[in-house]
C-alpha cells in the first residue's frame, strides 16, 4: 500500500492514485446519506438475483444447445427486471414475450435455486437509472471476467488432462514441475495462437517429441480446445470483443473441473458470468434515484 508521501511524489510526477474510502468517512450530510443507503438497499438484491439469473441462463443455453443471446446492457437489464416486480408511477414489469428463453430459465432454474419463502425484490421506478448503470457495469465486468481468467483456466484444464488422462504415458509423476509447466505452456500456445505443437516444440528446450500415440492425443487435445473457442488467435482484444464466442470452451473447462472435485488438488470452480455481492460496493447513483 502506498504511503501519503509516495502519493504526493506521484502526483507531482503526473501520476495519480485511487484511494478507496468508505462513504461514512467523507460524507457529512446525514439526511442525504440516509436516502443513498435506502436506494442502495433497494438495488443490491436486484443485482444479486439478476447476476445469478444471467449465469444460469448462459449455462442453460450452452447445455440445451440454444442460441446464446447477446450479453449486452439490454440483456442484464432484462435479468434485473425478470427477478423483481416494478412499483411506483409508470412501473414496468418484465416482458416475457420479449425474451421467452430468459423467462424459461427464470421459471425453472432460477426459481428452483431460491428458498421456498423467497419474495421477489421490489423495483421502484426511481431506481431505473441505477439499474441502467448497473447493467452497463455488468457487461464490462463480463468482459473482464473472461479476459482476465481465460488463459489461467485454460492452462489449468490442460494440466488436468495431462495428469489424469496422459499421466501414465508421459510419466508426469516423475517429471520436474518445470517440465510439466513447459508442456502446459506449449499446448496452450498451440491452441490459442493457432500454431502447430511441433513448430513450437523447439522453443522449449527441456521437452522432447513424444511417441506417436502420445503425439496423436496431444494433437486431439489442442483440436478440442480450438473447436470450442472463438476467433483465433486468442488475444486480450478478441476476448473482450467476442466474449460470447469463448463461453462454450469455458463451459467445458468448468464441467471437467466439476468432475475432478474428488481428486487431489482439485481445481477451483468458477461461475460462467461474474456474480454480484450482497455487500454493495460500487453502485451509480443520481438525483432521480433518491427521489421516491
Tab-separated table of C-alpha atoms in Angstrom:
chain	number	residue	atom	x	y	z
A	1	UNK	CA	0.000	0.000	0.000
A	2	UNK	CA	1.384	3.411	-0.891
A	3	UNK	CA	2.228	5.948	1.793
A	4	UNK	CA	0.994	9.534	1.788
A	5	UNK	CA	4.461	10.781	0.821
A	6	UNK	CA	4.600	8.337	-2.115
A	7	UNK	CA	1.220	9.579	-3.318
A	8	UNK	CA	2.378	13.179	-3.108
A	9	UNK	CA	5.501	12.389	-5.119
A	10	UNK	CA	3.454	10.508	-7.684
A	11	UNK	CA	1.041	13.448	-8.007
A	12	UNK	CA	3.959	15.821	-8.609
A	13	UNK	CA	5.241	13.486	-11.324
A	14	UNK	CA	1.864	13.450	-13.060
A	15	UNK	CA	0.790	10.045	-11.754
A	16	UNK	CA	-2.276	9.582	-9.596
A	17	UNK	CA	-3.548	7.048	-7.101
A	18	UNK	CA	-7.043	5.805	-6.369
A	19	UNK	CA	-7.616	5.648	-2.631
A	20	UNK	CA	-10.596	3.537	-1.558
A	21	UNK	CA	-12.651	5.005	1.237
A	22	UNK	CA	-15.954	4.242	2.919
A	23	UNK	CA	-18.841	6.630	2.331
A	24	UNK	CA	-19.101	7.423	6.051
A	25	UNK	CA	-15.543	8.733	6.134
A	26	UNK	CA	-16.205	11.680	3.823
A	27	UNK	CA	-19.993	12.100	3.624
A	28	UNK	CA	-21.317	14.535	6.245
A	29	UNK	CA	-24.907	15.161	5.104
A	30	UNK	CA	-26.759	12.593	7.203
A	31	UNK	CA	-30.151	13.263	5.626
A	32	UNK	CA	-28.874	12.628	2.093
A	33	UNK	CA	-26.751	9.725	3.313
A	34	UNK	CA	-29.912	8.031	4.571
A	35	UNK	CA	-31.531	8.386	1.149
A	36	UNK	CA	-28.448	6.968	-0.555
A	37	UNK	CA	-28.329	3.987	1.782
A	38	UNK	CA	-32.036	3.322	1.204
A	39	UNK	CA	-31.568	3.400	-2.570
A	40	UNK	CA	-28.585	1.052	-2.349
A	41	UNK	CA	-30.524	-1.361	-0.146
A	42	UNK	CA	-33.261	-1.497	-2.789
A	43	UNK	CA	-30.876	-2.152	-5.690
A	44	UNK	CA	-28.458	-4.632	-4.106
A	45	UNK	CA	-30.895	-7.635	-4.014
A	46	UNK	CA	-31.783	-6.941	-7.652
A	47	UNK	CA	-28.137	-7.108	-8.640
A	48	UNK	CA	-27.508	-10.339	-6.731
A	49	UNK	CA	-30.507	-12.142	-8.224
A	50	UNK	CA	-30.079	-10.624	-11.685
A	51	UNK	CA	-26.466	-11.792	-11.950
A	52	UNK	CA	-27.482	-15.239	-10.741
A	53	UNK	CA	-30.168	-15.436	-13.427
A	54	UNK	CA	-27.666	-14.330	-16.092
A	55	UNK	CA	-25.245	-17.089	-15.072
A	56	UNK	CA	-27.969	-19.752	-15.069
A	57	UNK	CA	-29.242	-18.597	-18.452
A	58	UNK	CA	-25.803	-18.840	-20.053
A	59	UNK	CA	-25.378	-22.350	-18.636
A	60	UNK	CA	-28.813	-23.460	-19.839
A	61	UNK	CA	-28.306	-22.087	-23.347
A	62	UNK	CA	-24.994	-23.904	-23.736
A	63	UNK	CA	-26.243	-27.193	-22.294
A	64	UNK	CA	-29.517	-27.105	-24.259
A	65	UNK	CA	-27.813	-26.102	-27.497
A	66	UNK	CA	-29.822	-22.887	-27.724
A	67	UNK	CA	-28.517	-19.776	-29.426
A	68	UNK	CA	-26.695	-17.573	-26.952
A	69	UNK	CA	-28.349	-14.157	-26.520
A	70	UNK	CA	-26.263	-11.053	-26.941
A	71	UNK	CA	-24.892	-10.451	-23.452
A	72	UNK	CA	-25.139	-6.686	-23.551
A	73	UNK	CA	-26.591	-3.975	-21.335
A	74	UNK	CA	-30.123	-4.787	-22.527
A	75	UNK	CA	-29.715	-8.441	-21.528
A	76	UNK	CA	-28.663	-7.571	-17.992
A	77	UNK	CA	-31.487	-5.047	-17.693
A	78	UNK	CA	-33.924	-7.810	-18.620
A	79	UNK	CA	-32.403	-10.029	-15.956
A	80	UNK	CA	-32.886	-7.314	-13.323
A	81	UNK	CA	-36.496	-6.809	-14.418
A	82	UNK	CA	-37.226	-10.554	-14.519
A	83	UNK	CA	-36.233	-11.159	-10.888
A	84	UNK	CA	-38.191	-8.225	-9.465
A	85	UNK	CA	-41.591	-6.529	-9.565
A	86	UNK	CA	-41.996	-2.892	-10.510
A	87	UNK	CA	-43.721	-0.394	-8.224
A	88	UNK	CA	-44.438	3.319	-8.339
A	89	UNK	CA	-45.508	5.670	-11.070
A	90	UNK	CA	-45.331	4.128	-14.556
A	91	UNK	CA	-43.991	0.873	-13.151
A	92	UNK	CA	-42.869	-1.643	-15.766
A	93	UNK	CA	-42.805	-5.423	-15.449
A	94	UNK	CA	-40.643	-7.951	-17.252
A	95	UNK	CA	-41.990	-8.532	-20.764
A	96	UNK	CA	-41.860	-12.317	-21.047
A	97	UNK	CA	-42.756	-12.215	-24.741
A	98	UNK	CA	-39.649	-10.148	-25.499
A	99	UNK	CA	-37.367	-12.954	-24.281
A	100	UNK	CA	-39.201	-16.279	-23.792
A	101	UNK	CA	-35.913	-18.146	-23.389
A	102	UNK	CA	-34.904	-15.994	-20.412
A	103	UNK	CA	-38.410	-16.428	-18.996
A	104	UNK	CA	-37.942	-20.216	-19.200
A	105	UNK	CA	-34.658	-20.009	-17.304
A	106	UNK	CA	-36.293	-17.837	-14.653
A	107	UNK	CA	-39.268	-20.163	-14.196
A	108	UNK	CA	-37.130	-23.279	-13.906
A	109	UNK	CA	-33.515	-22.952	-12.837
A	110	UNK	CA	-33.668	-19.573	-11.124
A	111	UNK	CA	-36.867	-20.242	-9.178
A	112	UNK	CA	-35.565	-23.639	-8.058
A	113	UNK	CA	-32.374	-22.073	-6.686
A	114	UNK	CA	-34.259	-19.778	-4.290
A	115	UNK	CA	-35.668	-20.565	-0.815
A	116	UNK	CA	-39.281	-21.692	-0.635
A	117	UNK	CA	-40.409	-18.500	1.163
A	118	UNK	CA	-38.483	-16.176	-1.122
A	119	UNK	CA	-40.144	-12.886	-2.055
A	120	UNK	CA	-39.251	-11.078	-5.252
A	121	UNK	CA	-37.468	-7.788	-4.526
A	122	UNK	CA	-39.223	-4.509	-5.199
A	123	UNK	CA	-38.095	-2.345	-8.120
A	124	UNK	CA	-39.338	1.242	-7.695
A	125	UNK	CA	-39.405	3.396	-10.801
A	126	UNK	CA	-36.928	5.709	-9.094
A	127	UNK	CA	-34.068	3.161	-9.368
A	128	UNK	CA	-34.378	2.831	-13.151
A	129	UNK	CA	-31.236	4.844	-13.824
A	130	UNK	CA	-29.279	2.968	-11.163
A	131	UNK	CA	-30.188	-0.307	-12.860
A	132	UNK	CA	-29.200	1.040	-16.275
A	133	UNK	CA	-25.766	1.926	-14.909
A	134	UNK	CA	-25.519	-1.436	-13.129
A	135	UNK	CA	-26.402	-3.265	-16.357
A	136	UNK	CA	-23.667	-1.417	-18.233
A	137	UNK	CA	-21.166	-2.229	-15.493
A	138	UNK	CA	-22.239	-5.880	-15.579
A	139	UNK	CA	-21.425	-6.008	-19.293
A	140	UNK	CA	-17.945	-4.559	-18.684
A	141	UNK	CA	-17.435	-6.940	-15.750
A	142	UNK	CA	-18.269	-9.886	-18.011
A	143	UNK	CA	-15.554	-8.874	-20.480
A	144	UNK	CA	-13.045	-8.552	-17.646
A	145	UNK	CA	-14.205	-11.810	-16.054
A	146	UNK	CA	-13.498	-13.784	-19.239
A	147	UNK	CA	-10.379	-11.951	-20.422
A	148	UNK	CA	-8.632	-11.895	-17.034
A	149	UNK	CA	-9.093	-15.591	-16.235
A	150	UNK	CA	-9.159	-17.211	-19.684
A	151	UNK	CA	-5.533	-18.316	-20.013
A	152	UNK	CA	-5.144	-19.327	-16.358
A	153	UNK	CA	-8.199	-21.591	-16.528
A	154	UNK	CA	-7.183	-22.967	-19.922
A	155	UNK	CA	-3.727	-23.920	-18.628
A	156	UNK	CA	-5.250	-25.492	-15.513
A	157	UNK	CA	-7.549	-27.568	-17.731
A	158	UNK	CA	-4.607	-28.739	-19.858
A	159	UNK	CA	-2.694	-29.777	-16.755
A	160	UNK	CA	-5.744	-31.683	-15.546
A	161	UNK	CA	-5.886	-33.614	-18.836
A	162	UNK	CA	-2.180	-34.390	-18.744
A	163	UNK	CA	-2.247	-35.580	-15.138
A	164	UNK	CA	-5.377	-37.733	-15.335
A	165	UNK	CA	-5.511	-38.881	-18.954
A	166	UNK	CA	-1.926	-38.910	-20.199
A	167	UNK	CA	-0.006	-39.134	-16.968
A	168	UNK	CA	0.633	-42.849	-17.381
A	169	UNK	CA	2.179	-42.211	-20.807
A	170	UNK	CA	4.121	-39.043	-20.154
A	171	UNK	CA	5.146	-40.087	-16.622
A	172	UNK	CA	4.238	-36.726	-15.171
A	173	UNK	CA	4.519	-38.088	-11.651
A	174	UNK	CA	8.268	-38.464	-12.161
A	175	UNK	CA	8.857	-35.225	-14.045
A	176	UNK	CA	10.118	-31.951	-12.684
A	177	UNK	CA	7.484	-29.299	-12.100
A	178	UNK	CA	9.210	-27.013	-14.590
A	179	UNK	CA	8.879	-29.575	-17.377
A	180	UNK	CA	5.199	-30.131	-16.659
A	181	UNK	CA	4.711	-26.381	-16.763
A	182	UNK	CA	6.513	-26.248	-20.117
A	183	UNK	CA	4.185	-28.854	-21.647
A	184	UNK	CA	1.147	-26.937	-20.387
A	185	UNK	CA	2.502	-23.672	-21.768
A	186	UNK	CA	3.327	-25.226	-25.138
A	187	UNK	CA	-0.104	-26.792	-25.597
A	188	UNK	CA	-1.902	-23.629	-24.514
A	189	UNK	CA	0.095	-21.573	-27.000
A	190	UNK	CA	-0.558	-24.069	-29.777
A	191	UNK	CA	-4.307	-23.910	-29.146
A	192	UNK	CA	-4.718	-20.181	-28.600
A	193	UNK	CA	-2.176	-18.981	-31.166
A	194	UNK	CA	-3.472	-21.423	-33.807
A	195	UNK	CA	0.024	-22.886	-34.171
A	196	UNK	CA	1.407	-26.391	-34.575
A	197	UNK	CA	2.653	-28.200	-31.489
A	198	UNK	CA	5.706	-29.337	-33.401
A	199	UNK	CA	6.564	-25.861	-34.680
A	200	UNK	CA	6.621	-24.608	-31.096
A	201	UNK	CA	8.428	-27.615	-29.596
A	202	UNK	CA	11.990	-26.409	-30.439
A	203	UNK	CA	11.368	-23.298	-28.321
A	204	UNK	CA	11.005	-25.491	-25.232
A	205	UNK	CA	14.473	-26.972	-24.977
A	206	UNK	CA	13.638	-29.180	-21.973
A	207	UNK	CA	10.995	-31.093	-23.949
A	208	UNK	CA	11.384	-33.919	-26.438
A	209	UNK	CA	8.989	-35.169	-29.085
A	210	UNK	CA	6.788	-37.872	-27.510
A	211	UNK	CA	5.892	-41.281	-29.043
A	212	UNK	CA	3.398	-41.261	-31.883
A	213	UNK	CA	0.401	-42.406	-29.804
A	214	UNK	CA	1.006	-39.642	-27.255
A	215	UNK	CA	1.572	-37.082	-30.020
A	216	UNK	CA	-1.802	-38.011	-31.519
A	217	UNK	CA	-3.548	-37.498	-28.201
A	218	UNK	CA	-1.852	-34.137	-27.704
A	219	UNK	CA	-2.993	-33.020	-31.140
A	220	UNK	CA	-6.530	-34.151	-30.313
A	221	UNK	CA	-6.400	-32.165	-27.066
A	222	UNK	CA	-5.418	-28.981	-28.921
A	223	UNK	CA	-8.075	-29.596	-31.595
A	224	UNK	CA	-10.728	-29.981	-28.887
A	225	UNK	CA	-9.785	-26.628	-27.411
A	226	UNK	CA	-9.833	-24.850	-30.758
A	227	UNK	CA	-13.177	-26.334	-31.795
A	228	UNK	CA	-14.904	-24.605	-28.867
A	229	UNK	CA	-13.010	-21.318	-28.881
A	230	UNK	CA	-13.982	-18.160	-30.679
A	231	UNK	CA	-11.763	-16.280	-33.118
A	232	UNK	CA	-8.179	-17.470	-33.271
A	233	UNK	CA	-5.577	-16.442	-32.332
A	234	UNK	CA	-6.882	-15.624	-28.873
A	235	UNK	CA	-5.838	-12.179	-27.682
A	236	UNK	CA	-6.969	-9.842	-24.944
A	237	UNK	CA	-8.717	-7.793	-27.612
A	238	UNK	CA	-10.569	-10.780	-29.093
A	239	UNK	CA	-11.613	-11.940	-25.625
A	240	UNK	CA	-13.167	-8.556	-24.886
A	241	UNK	CA	-14.761	-8.005	-28.290
A	242	UNK	CA	-16.020	-11.572	-28.830
A	243	UNK	CA	-16.624	-12.620	-25.229
A	244	UNK	CA	-19.589	-14.858	-26.023
A	245	UNK	CA	-17.562	-16.857	-28.549
A	246	UNK	CA	-15.385	-18.294	-25.784
A	247	UNK	CA	-18.089	-19.266	-23.294
A	248	UNK	CA	-18.626	-22.734	-24.815
A	249	UNK	CA	-14.960	-23.525	-24.200
A	250	UNK	CA	-15.096	-22.229	-20.628
A	251	UNK	CA	-18.191	-24.351	-20.048
A	252	UNK	CA	-16.211	-27.480	-20.940
A	253	UNK	CA	-13.447	-26.341	-18.582
A	254	UNK	CA	-15.987	-25.852	-15.790
A	255	UNK	CA	-17.589	-29.260	-16.426
A	256	UNK	CA	-14.232	-31.048	-16.215
A	257	UNK	CA	-13.294	-29.080	-13.100
A	258	UNK	CA	-16.567	-30.192	-11.527
A	259	UNK	CA	-15.871	-33.831	-12.400
A	260	UNK	CA	-12.421	-33.591	-10.798
A	261	UNK	CA	-13.552	-32.298	-7.408
A	262	UNK	CA	-12.854	-35.637	-5.709
A	263	UNK	CA	-9.252	-35.758	-6.924
A	264	UNK	CA	-6.162	-34.461	-5.107
A	265	UNK	CA	-5.501	-30.769	-5.766
A	266	UNK	CA	-8.948	-30.347	-7.278
A	267	UNK	CA	-9.218	-27.237	-9.472
A	268	UNK	CA	-11.218	-24.305	-8.198
A	269	UNK	CA	-14.718	-23.954	-9.619
A	270	UNK	CA	-15.946	-20.680	-11.100
A	271	UNK	CA	-19.087	-19.018	-12.437
A	272	UNK	CA	-19.619	-18.509	-16.152
A	273	UNK	CA	-20.507	-14.867	-15.595
A	274	UNK	CA	-19.458	-12.568	-12.725
A	275	UNK	CA	-21.664	-12.603	-9.653
A	276	UNK	CA	-22.741	-9.641	-7.531
A	277	UNK	CA	-22.033	-9.435	-3.824
A	278	UNK	CA	-24.741	-8.924	-1.239
A	279	UNK	CA	-22.494	-6.190	0.159
A	280	UNK	CA	-22.955	-3.124	-2.019
A	281	UNK	CA	-19.651	-1.715	-3.254
A	282	UNK	CA	-19.944	0.260	-6.465
A	283	UNK	CA	-23.416	1.449	-7.443
A	284	UNK	CA	-24.044	4.508	-9.613
A	285	UNK	CA	-26.474	6.962	-8.016
A	286	UNK	CA	-28.098	10.110	-9.412
A	287	UNK	CA	-30.698	12.537	-8.116
A	288	UNK	CA	-33.632	10.699	-9.699
A	289	UNK	CA	-32.833	7.503	-7.794
A	290	UNK	CA	-33.011	9.383	-4.493
A	291	UNK	CA	-36.498	10.797	-5.075
A	292	UNK	CA	-39.140	8.254	-4.137
